[in-house]
Coordinates of C-alpha atoms and ligand atoms in Angstrom, one line a residue:
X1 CA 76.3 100.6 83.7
X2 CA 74.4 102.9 86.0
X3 CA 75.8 101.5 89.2
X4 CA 78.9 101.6 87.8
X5 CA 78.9 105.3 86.7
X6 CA 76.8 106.3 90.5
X7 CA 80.0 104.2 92.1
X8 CA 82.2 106.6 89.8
X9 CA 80.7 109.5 91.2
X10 CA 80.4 109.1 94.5
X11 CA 84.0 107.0 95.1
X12 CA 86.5 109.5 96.9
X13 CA 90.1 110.1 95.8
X14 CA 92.4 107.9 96.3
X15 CA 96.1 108.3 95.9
X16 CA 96.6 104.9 95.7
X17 CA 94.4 103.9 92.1
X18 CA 97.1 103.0 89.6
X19 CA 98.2 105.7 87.0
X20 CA 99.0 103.8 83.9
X21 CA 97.9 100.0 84.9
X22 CA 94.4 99.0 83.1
X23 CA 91.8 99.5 86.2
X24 CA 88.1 100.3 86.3
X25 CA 89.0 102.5 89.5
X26 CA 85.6 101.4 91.3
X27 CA 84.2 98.3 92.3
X28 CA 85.2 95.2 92.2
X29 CA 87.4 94.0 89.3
X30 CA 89.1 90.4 88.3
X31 CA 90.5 88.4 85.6
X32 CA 91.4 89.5 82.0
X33 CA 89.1 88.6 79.4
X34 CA 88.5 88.4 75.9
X35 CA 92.3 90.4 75.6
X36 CA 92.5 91.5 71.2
X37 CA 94.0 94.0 69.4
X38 CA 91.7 95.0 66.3
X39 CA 92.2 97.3 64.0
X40 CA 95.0 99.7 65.9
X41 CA 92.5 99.5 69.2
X42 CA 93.7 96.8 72.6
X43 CA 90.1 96.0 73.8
X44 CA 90.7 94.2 77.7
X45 CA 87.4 93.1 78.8
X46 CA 87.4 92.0 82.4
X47 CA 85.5 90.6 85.4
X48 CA 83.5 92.7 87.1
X49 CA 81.0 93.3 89.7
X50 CA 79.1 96.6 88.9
X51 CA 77.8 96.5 92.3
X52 CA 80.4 96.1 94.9
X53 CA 83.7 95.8 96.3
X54 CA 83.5 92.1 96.7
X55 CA 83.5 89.3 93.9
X56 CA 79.7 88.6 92.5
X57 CA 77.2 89.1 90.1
X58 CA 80.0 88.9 87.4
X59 CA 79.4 91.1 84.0
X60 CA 82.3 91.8 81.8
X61 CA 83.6 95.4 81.9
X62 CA 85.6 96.7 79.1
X63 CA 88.4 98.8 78.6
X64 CA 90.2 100.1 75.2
X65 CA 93.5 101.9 74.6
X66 CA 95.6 102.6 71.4
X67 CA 98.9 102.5 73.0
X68 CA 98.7 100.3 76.7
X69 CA 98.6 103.7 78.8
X70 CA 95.7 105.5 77.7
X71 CA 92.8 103.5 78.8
X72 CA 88.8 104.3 78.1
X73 CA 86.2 103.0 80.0
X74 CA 83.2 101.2 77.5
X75 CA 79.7 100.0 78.5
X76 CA 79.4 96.6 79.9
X77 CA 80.0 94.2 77.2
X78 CA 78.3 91.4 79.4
X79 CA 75.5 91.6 82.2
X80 CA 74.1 88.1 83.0
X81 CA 70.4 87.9 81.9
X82 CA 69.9 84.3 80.0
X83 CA 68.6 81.4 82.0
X84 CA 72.4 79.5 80.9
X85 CA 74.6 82.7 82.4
X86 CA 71.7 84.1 85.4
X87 CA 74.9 84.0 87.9
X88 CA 77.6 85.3 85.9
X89 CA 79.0 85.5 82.9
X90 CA 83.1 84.0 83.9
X91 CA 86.1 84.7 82.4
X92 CA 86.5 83.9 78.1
X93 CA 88.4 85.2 75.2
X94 CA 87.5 87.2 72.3
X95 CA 88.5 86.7 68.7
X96 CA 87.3 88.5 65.6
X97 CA 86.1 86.8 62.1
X98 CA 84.6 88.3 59.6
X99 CA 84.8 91.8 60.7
X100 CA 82.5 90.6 63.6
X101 CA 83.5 90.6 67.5
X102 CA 82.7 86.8 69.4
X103 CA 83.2 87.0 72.9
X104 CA 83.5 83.5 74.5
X105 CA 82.5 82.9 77.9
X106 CA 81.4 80.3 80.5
X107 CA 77.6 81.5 81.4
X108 CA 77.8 80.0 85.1
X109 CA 74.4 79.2 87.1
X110 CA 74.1 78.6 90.6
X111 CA 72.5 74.8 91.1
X112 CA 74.1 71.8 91.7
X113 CA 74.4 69.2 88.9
X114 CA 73.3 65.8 90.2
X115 CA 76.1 63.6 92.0
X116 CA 78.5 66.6 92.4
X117 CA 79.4 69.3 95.2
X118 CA 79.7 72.9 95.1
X119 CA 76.7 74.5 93.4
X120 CA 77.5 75.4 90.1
X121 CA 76.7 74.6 86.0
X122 CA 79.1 75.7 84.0
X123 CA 78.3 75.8 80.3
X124 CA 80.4 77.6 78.0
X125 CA 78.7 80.5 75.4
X126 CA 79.2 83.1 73.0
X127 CA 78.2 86.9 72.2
X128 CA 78.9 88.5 69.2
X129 CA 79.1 92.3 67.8
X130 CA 79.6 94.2 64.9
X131 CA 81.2 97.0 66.5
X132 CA 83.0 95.4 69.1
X133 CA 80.8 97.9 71.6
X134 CA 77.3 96.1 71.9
X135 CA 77.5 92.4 72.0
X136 CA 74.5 90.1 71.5
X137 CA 74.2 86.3 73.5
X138 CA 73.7 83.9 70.7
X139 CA 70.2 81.8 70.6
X140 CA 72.0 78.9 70.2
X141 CA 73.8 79.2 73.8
X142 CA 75.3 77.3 75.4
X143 CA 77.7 76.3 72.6
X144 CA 79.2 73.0 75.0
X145 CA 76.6 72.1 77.6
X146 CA 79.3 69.6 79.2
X147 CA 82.8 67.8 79.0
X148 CA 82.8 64.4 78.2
X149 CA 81.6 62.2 81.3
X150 CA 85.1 60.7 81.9
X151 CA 87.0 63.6 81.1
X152 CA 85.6 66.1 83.3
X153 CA 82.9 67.8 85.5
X154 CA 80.1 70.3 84.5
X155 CA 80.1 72.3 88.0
X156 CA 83.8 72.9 87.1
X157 CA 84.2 73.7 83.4
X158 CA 85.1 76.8 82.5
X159 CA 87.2 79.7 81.2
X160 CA 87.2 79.2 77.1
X161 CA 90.2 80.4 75.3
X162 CA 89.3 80.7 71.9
X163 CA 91.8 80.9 68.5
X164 CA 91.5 80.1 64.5
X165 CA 94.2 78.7 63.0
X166 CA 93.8 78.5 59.4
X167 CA 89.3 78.8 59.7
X168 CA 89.7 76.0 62.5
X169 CA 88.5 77.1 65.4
X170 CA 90.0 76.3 68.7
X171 CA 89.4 76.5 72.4
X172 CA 91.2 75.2 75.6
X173 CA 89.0 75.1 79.2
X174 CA 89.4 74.5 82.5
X175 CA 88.3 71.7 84.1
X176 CA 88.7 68.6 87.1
X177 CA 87.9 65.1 87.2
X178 CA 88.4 63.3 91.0
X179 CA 90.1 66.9 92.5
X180 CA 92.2 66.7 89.6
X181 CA 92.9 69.7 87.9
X182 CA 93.1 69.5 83.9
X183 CA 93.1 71.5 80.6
X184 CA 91.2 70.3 77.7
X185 CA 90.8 71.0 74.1
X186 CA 88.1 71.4 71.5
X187 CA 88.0 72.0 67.9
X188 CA 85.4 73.3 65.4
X189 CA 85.2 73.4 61.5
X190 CA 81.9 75.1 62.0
X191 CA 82.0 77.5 64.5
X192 CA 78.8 75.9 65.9
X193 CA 79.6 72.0 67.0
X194 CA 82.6 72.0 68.9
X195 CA 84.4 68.6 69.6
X196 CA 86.5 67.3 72.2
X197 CA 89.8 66.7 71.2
X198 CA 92.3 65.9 74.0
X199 CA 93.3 66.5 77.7
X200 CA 96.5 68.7 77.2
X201 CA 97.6 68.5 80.9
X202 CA 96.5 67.0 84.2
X203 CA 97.4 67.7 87.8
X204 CA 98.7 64.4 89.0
X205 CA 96.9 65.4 92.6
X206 CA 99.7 67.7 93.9
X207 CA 99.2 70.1 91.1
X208 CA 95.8 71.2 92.1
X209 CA 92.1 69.8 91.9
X210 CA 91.4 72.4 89.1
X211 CA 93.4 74.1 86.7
X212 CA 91.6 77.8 85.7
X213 CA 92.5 80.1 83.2
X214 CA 94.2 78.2 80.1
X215 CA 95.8 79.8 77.4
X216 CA 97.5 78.5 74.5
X217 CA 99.9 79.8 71.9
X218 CA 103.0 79.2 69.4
X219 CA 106.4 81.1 70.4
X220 CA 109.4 80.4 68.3
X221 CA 107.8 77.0 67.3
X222 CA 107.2 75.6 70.6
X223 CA 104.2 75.7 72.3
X224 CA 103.1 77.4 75.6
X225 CA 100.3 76.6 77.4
X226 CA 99.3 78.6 80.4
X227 CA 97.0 78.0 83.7
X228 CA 96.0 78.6 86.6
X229 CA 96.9 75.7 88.8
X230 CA 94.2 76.1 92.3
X231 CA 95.4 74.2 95.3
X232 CA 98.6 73.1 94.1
X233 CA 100.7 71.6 97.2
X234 CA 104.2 72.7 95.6
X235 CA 102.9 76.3 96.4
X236 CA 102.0 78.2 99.7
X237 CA 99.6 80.3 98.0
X238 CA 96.2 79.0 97.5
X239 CA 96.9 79.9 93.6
X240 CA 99.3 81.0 91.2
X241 CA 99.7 81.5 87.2
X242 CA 102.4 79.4 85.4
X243 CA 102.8 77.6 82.2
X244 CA 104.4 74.3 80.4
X245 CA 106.3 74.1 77.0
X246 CA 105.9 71.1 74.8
X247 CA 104.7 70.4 71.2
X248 CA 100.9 70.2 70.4
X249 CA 100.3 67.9 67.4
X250 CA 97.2 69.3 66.2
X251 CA 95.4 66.6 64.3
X252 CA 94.7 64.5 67.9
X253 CA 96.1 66.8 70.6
X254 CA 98.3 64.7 71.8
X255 CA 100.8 67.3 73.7
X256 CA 104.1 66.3 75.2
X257 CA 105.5 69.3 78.0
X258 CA 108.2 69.9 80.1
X259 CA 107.7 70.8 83.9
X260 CA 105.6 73.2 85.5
X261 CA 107.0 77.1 85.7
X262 CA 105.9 80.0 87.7
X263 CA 104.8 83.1 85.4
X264 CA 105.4 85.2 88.6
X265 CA 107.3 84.7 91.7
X266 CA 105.4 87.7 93.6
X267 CA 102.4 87.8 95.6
X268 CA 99.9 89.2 93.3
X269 CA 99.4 87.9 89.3
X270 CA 96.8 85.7 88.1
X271 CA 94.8 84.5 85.9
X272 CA 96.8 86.3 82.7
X273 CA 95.5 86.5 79.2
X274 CA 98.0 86.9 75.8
X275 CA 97.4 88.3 73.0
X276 CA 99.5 88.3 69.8
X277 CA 99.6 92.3 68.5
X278 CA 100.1 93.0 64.9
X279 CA 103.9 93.9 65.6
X280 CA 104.0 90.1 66.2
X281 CA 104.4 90.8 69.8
X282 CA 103.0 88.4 72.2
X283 CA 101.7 90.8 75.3
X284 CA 100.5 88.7 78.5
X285 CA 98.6 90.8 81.3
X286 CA 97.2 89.4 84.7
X287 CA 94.7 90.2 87.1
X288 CA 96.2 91.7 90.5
X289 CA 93.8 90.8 93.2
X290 CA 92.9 92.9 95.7
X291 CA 90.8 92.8 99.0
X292 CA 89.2 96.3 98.7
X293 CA 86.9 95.9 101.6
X294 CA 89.4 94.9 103.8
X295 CA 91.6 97.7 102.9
X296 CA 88.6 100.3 102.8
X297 CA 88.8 100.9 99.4
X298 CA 86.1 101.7 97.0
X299 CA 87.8 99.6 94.2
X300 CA 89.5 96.4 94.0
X301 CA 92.2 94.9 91.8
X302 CA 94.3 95.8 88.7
X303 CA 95.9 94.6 85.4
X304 CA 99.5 93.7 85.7
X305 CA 101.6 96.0 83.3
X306 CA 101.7 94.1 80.2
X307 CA 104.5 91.9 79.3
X308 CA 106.3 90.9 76.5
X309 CA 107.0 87.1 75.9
X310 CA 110.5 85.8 74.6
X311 CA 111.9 82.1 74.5
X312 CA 115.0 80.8 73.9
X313 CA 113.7 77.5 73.1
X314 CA 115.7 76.3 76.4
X315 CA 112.1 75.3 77.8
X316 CA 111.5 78.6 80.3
X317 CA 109.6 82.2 78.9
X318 CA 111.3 85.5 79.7
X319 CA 109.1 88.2 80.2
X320 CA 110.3 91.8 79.2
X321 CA 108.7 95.6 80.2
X322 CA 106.4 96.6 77.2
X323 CA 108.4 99.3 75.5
X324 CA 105.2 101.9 75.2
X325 CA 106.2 102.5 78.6
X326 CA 108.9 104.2 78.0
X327 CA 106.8 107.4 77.1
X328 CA 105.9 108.1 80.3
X329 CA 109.6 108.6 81.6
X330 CA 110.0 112.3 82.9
X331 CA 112.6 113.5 85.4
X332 CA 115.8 111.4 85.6
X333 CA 119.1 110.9 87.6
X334 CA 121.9 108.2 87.1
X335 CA 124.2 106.7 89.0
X336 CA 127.1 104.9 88.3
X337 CA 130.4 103.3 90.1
X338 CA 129.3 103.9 93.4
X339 CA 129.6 101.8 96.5
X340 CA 127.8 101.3 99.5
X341 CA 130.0 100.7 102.7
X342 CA 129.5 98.0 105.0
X343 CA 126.7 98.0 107.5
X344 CA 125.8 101.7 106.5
X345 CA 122.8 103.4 104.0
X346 CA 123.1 105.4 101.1
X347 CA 120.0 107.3 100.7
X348 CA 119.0 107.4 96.7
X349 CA 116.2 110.0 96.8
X350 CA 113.8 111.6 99.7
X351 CA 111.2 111.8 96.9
X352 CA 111.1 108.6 94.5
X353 CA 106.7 109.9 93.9
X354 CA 104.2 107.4 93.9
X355 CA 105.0 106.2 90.2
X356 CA 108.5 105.8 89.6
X357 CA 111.0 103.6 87.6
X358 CA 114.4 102.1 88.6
X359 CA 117.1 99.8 86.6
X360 CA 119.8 98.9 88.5
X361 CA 122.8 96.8 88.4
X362 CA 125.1 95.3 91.3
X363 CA 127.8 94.3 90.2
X364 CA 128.4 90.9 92.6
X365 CA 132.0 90.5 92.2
X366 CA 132.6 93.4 93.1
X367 CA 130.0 93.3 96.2
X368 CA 131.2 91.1 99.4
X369 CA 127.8 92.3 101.4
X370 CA 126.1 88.9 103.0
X371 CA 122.7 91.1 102.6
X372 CA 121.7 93.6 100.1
X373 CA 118.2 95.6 100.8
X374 CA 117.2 98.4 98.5
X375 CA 114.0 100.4 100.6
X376 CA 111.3 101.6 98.5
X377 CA 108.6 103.8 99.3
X378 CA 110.1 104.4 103.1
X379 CA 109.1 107.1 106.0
X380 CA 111.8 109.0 107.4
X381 CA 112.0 106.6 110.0
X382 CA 112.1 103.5 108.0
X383 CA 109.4 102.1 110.3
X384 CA 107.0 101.7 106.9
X385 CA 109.0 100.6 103.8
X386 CA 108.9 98.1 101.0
X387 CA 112.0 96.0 100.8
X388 CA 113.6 94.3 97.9
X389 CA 116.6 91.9 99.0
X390 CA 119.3 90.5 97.8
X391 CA 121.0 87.4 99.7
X392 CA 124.0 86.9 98.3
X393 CA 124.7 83.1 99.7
X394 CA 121.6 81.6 99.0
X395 CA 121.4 83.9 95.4
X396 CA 117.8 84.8 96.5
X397 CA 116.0 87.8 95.5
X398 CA 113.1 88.5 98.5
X399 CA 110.0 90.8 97.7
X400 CA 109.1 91.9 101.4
X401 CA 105.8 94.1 102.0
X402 CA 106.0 93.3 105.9
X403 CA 106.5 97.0 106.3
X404 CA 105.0 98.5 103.3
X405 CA 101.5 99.6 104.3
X406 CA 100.8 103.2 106.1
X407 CA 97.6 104.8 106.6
X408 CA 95.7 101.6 105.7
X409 CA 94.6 98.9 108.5
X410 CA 93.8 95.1 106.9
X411 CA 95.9 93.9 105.0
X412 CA 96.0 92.7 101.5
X413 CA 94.6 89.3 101.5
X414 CA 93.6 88.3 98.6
X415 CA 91.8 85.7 98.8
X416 CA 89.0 84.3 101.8
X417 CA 90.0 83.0 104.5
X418 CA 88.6 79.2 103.2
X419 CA 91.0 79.1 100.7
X420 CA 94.3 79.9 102.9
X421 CA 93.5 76.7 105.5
X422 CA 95.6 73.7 105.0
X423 CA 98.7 75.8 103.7
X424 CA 99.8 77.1 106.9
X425 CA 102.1 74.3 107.1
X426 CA 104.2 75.1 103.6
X427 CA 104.8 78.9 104.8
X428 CA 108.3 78.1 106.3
X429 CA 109.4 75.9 104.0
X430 CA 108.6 78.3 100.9
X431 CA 110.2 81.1 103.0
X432 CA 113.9 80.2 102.6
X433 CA 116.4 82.5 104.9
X434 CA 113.4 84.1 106.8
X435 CA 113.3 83.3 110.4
X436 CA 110.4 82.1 112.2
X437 CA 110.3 85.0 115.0
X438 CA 109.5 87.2 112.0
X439 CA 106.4 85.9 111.7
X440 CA 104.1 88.3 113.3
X441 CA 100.6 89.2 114.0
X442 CA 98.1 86.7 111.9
X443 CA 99.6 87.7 108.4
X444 CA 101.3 84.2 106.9
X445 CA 104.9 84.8 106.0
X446 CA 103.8 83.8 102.4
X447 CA 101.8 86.9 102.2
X448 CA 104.3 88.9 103.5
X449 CA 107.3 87.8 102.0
X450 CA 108.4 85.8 98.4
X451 CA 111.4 84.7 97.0
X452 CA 113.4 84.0 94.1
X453 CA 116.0 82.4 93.6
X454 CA 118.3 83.5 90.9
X455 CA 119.7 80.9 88.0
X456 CA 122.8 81.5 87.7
X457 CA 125.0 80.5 90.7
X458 CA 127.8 83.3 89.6
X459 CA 126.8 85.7 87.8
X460 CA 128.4 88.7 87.9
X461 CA 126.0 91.2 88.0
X462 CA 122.2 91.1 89.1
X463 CA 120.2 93.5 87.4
X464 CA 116.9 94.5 88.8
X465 CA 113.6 96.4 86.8
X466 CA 111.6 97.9 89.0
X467 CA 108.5 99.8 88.0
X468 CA 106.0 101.2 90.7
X469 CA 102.8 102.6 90.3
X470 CA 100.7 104.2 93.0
X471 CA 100.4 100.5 94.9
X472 CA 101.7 98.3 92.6
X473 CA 105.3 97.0 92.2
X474 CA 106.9 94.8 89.4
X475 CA 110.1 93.6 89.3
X476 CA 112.1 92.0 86.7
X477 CA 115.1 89.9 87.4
X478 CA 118.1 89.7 85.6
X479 CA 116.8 91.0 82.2
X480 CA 113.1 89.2 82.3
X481 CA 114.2 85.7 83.7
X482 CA 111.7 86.1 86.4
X483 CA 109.0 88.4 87.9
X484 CA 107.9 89.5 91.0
X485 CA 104.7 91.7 91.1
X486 CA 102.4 92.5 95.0
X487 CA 100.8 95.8 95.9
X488 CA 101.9 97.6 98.3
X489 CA 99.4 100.5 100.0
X490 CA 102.3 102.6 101.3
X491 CA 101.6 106.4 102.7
X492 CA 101.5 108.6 99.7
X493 CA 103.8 110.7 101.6
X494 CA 106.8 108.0 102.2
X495 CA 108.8 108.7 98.9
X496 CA 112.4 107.5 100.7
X497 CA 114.4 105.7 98.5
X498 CA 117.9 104.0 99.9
X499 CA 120.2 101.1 99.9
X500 CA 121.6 99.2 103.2
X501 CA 124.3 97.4 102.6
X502 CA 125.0 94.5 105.3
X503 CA 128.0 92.4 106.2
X504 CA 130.3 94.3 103.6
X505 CA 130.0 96.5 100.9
X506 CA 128.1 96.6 97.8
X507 CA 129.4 97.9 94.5
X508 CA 126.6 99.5 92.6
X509 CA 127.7 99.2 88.6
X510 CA 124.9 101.5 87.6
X511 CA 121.7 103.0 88.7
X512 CA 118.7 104.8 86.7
X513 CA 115.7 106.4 87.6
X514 CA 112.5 107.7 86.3
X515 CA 109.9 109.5 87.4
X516 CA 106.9 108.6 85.1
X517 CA 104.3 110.4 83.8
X518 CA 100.7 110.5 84.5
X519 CA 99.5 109.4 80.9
X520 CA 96.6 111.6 81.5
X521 CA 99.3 114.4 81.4
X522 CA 100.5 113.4 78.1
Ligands
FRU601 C1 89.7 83.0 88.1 C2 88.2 82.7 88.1 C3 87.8 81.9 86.8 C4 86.3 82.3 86.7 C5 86.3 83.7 87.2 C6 85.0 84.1 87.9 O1 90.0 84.1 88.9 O2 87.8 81.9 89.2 O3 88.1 80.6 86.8 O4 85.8 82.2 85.4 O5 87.4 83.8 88.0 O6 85.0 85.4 88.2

């Protein structure tokens, strides 16, 4: 806590740390954990490295708000110190029973188990607190020392998410068997023996060789199970979040699913943690990774905004802007009817801020453009610029941040440099309607550019959602069918805001936007 509150002190300002997106604001900062809403308070724990920029030494910070915006910084729930957690205490859950707070984590040692690679015991634990401020370890940790043998591996067994369901206790992990990646359940009547259950889900080898971050929940009477696939081949980035729907039957886990779904079609959303609020809400937020050294920052990584979860019961979620956010809208202007003439800009606002809002509509039958761009966060000279596109042929929404950073060199890799080998070679097919002479510098097209490609062939109108926040952009597409989220580290200064309209014209049916609040100011 004391290296967190020196780093505190002596980190500079920085115009680019998110205003209302959950963030410690120094140091290093990843996945969700141990999300709950208790008693009228949202407590996010996360993981957290008190002591640098970089992943290491993981504790679990913690976070509380009353309303999604307002967010205060608590101790550290979760500093490792037992011989079971020495190197970290990894990502878990949180539930409360009894009045008392029980965090669930993997404690995670550095040693390697006999017969396997890569260094690590991974045993999973539990803390608990009466105040949901100071948390104990448990003497009786580790709860479940190891999967079963044929099931799955102990270097590679982690990440408990933990539920009760009627005083049964429940908990889904992460684990691989043969560089397969799988998700596996367990079930106690005691809250001390857990036992194995099932294997919900396994990669079938081009799914990943570990699946991290499971979470599991009922929505409209189907369920939703969510992970973290790592090394999938169907994807060119080394990870990404998604999800299956199925039915679970409970008495022997035996779970039948449909196919595999991105949660996010950006470049930056991972490892996400729901929570079910007592409106009956079911509020998913994710980890946006950032490489703060690179970028020179003395902080690294977000929360997503949080979302709301709908389905249809047609097998896909929909994922909708939390309405608390609505609070923060100040200053607003509106367009509506207006068109944008072929091969020519119309220039929206000189001064969009740093923490803005935007709905829009384009109405397509109206639109005969080939191309439509809308430039966020520009210069004057449109050399910097974030780009949403819109190509109308190939019904493609593109994300592009090849322009989007100013006063920063490095660029926002996420991840190390190990983990981006081998995937070189699915850039250009994942990059549809990107040509190959815009590949520049060493930045993979994949970490420059995504795309999404719009479900219905001919709709009328595509509505975009945009909400940006300092260095973080999410958009939702056609009313929460998809999501794209990346940071962006633009010049505070380039606030341009315009639409290019190329190959013909493009009929805009109705524009909105926000400036939004500081919720500090409020
Ligand atoms: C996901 C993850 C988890 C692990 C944690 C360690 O980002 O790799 O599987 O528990 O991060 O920080």
């Amino acid at each position: 806590m004391r290296a967190m509150e020196r780093a505190r002190l002596e980190a500079a300002p920085d115009a680019h740390i998110p205003l209302f997106h959950a963030c410690s604001g120094v140091q290093w900062l990843n996945d969700p954990n141990g999300v709950i809403v208790h008693e009228g308070k949202i407590h996010v724990f996360y993981q957290c490295n008190p002591y640098g920029v970089e992943w290491g030494t993981i504790h679990w910070g913690h976070m509380v708000s009353e309303d999604w915006l307002h967010w205060q910084h608590a101790p550290i729930a979760l500093a490792p110190s037992a011989p079971y957690d020495r190197d970290g205490c990894f990502s878990g859950s949180a539930v409360v029973r009894d009045g008392q707070f029980e965090l669930y984590y993997t404690g995670n040692v550095f040693i390697t188990p006999e017969g396997l690679p890569d260094g690590l015991l991974q045993q999973q634990c539990v803390a608990v607190s009466d105040d949901g401020i100071v948390f104990h370890k448990r003497p009786d940790n580790p709860i479940i020392c190891a999967p079963p043998e044929h099931v799955g591996q102990t270097n590679h067994f982690r990440d408990p998410k933990v539920w009760v369901d009627r005083g049964i206790g429940y908990m889904v992990l992460g684990t691989k068997k043969d560089n397969k990646g799988k998700v596996v359940l367990y079930r106690t009547h005691d809250w001390t023996h857990w036992e194995f259950v099932s294997t919900l889900t396994e990669s079938d080898g081009t799914m990943g060789h570990m699946y991290e971050c499971p979470d599991l929940f009922l929505l409209h009477d189907e369920t939703v199970l969510i992970f973290c696939p790592e090394g999938a081949l169907v994807e060119p980035s080394p990870r990404c979040a998604g999800y299956v729907i199925g039915q679970l039957r409970f008495i022997d886990g035996a779970f039948v699913h449909g196919p595999f779904c991105k949660l996010d079609h950006g470049f930056d959303f991972y490892a996400p943690q729901s929570v079910l609020d007592a409106h009956g809400r079911r509020i998913v937020i994710g980890w946006m990774p950032m490489n703060g050294k690179a970028l020179g920052k003395s902080w690294a990584g977000c929360m997503s905004m949080p979302r709301v979860l709908t389905t249809r019961g047609d097998g896909v979620l929909r994922q909708h802007p939390i309405e608390e956010l609505r609070a923060l809208r100040d200053r607003e202007f509106v367009v509506r009817d207006y068109v944008v003439d072929a091969d020519s800009a119309m220039l929206l606002t000189a001064q969009c801020g740093n923490c803005f809002e935007l709905i829009v509509t384009i109405d397509l039958i109206d639109t005969d453009a080939a191309i439509v761009e809308l430039h966020l966060c520009s210069d004057e000279s449109g050399t910097q610029k974030t780009v949403i596109r819109y190509d109308r042929t190939r019904h493609e929404v593109a994300f592009d941040r090849t322009h989007a950073n100013g006063p920063i060199d490095g660029w926002n890799r996420n991840f190390g440099e190990d983990d981006q080998q081998g995937f070189a070679a699915l850039h250009v097919d994942a990059t549809m309607g990107i040509s190959a002479s815009e590949h520049t510098e060493d930045v993979p097209l994949w970490d420059r550019v995504r795309t999404y490609r719009v479900q219905e062939k001919h709709a009328a109108a595509l509505r975009w959602h945009i909400f940006f926040d300092r260095c973080t952009l999410e958009l939702f597409i056609q009313d929460g069918e998809a999501v794209m989220s990346g940071l962006v580290f633009p010049h505070p200064d380039a606030q341009l805001c315009k639409w290019v309209s190329i190959g013909g014209k493009t009929a805009i049916r109705d524009m909105r936007y926000y400036a939004l609040r500081d919720p500090k100011t409020i």
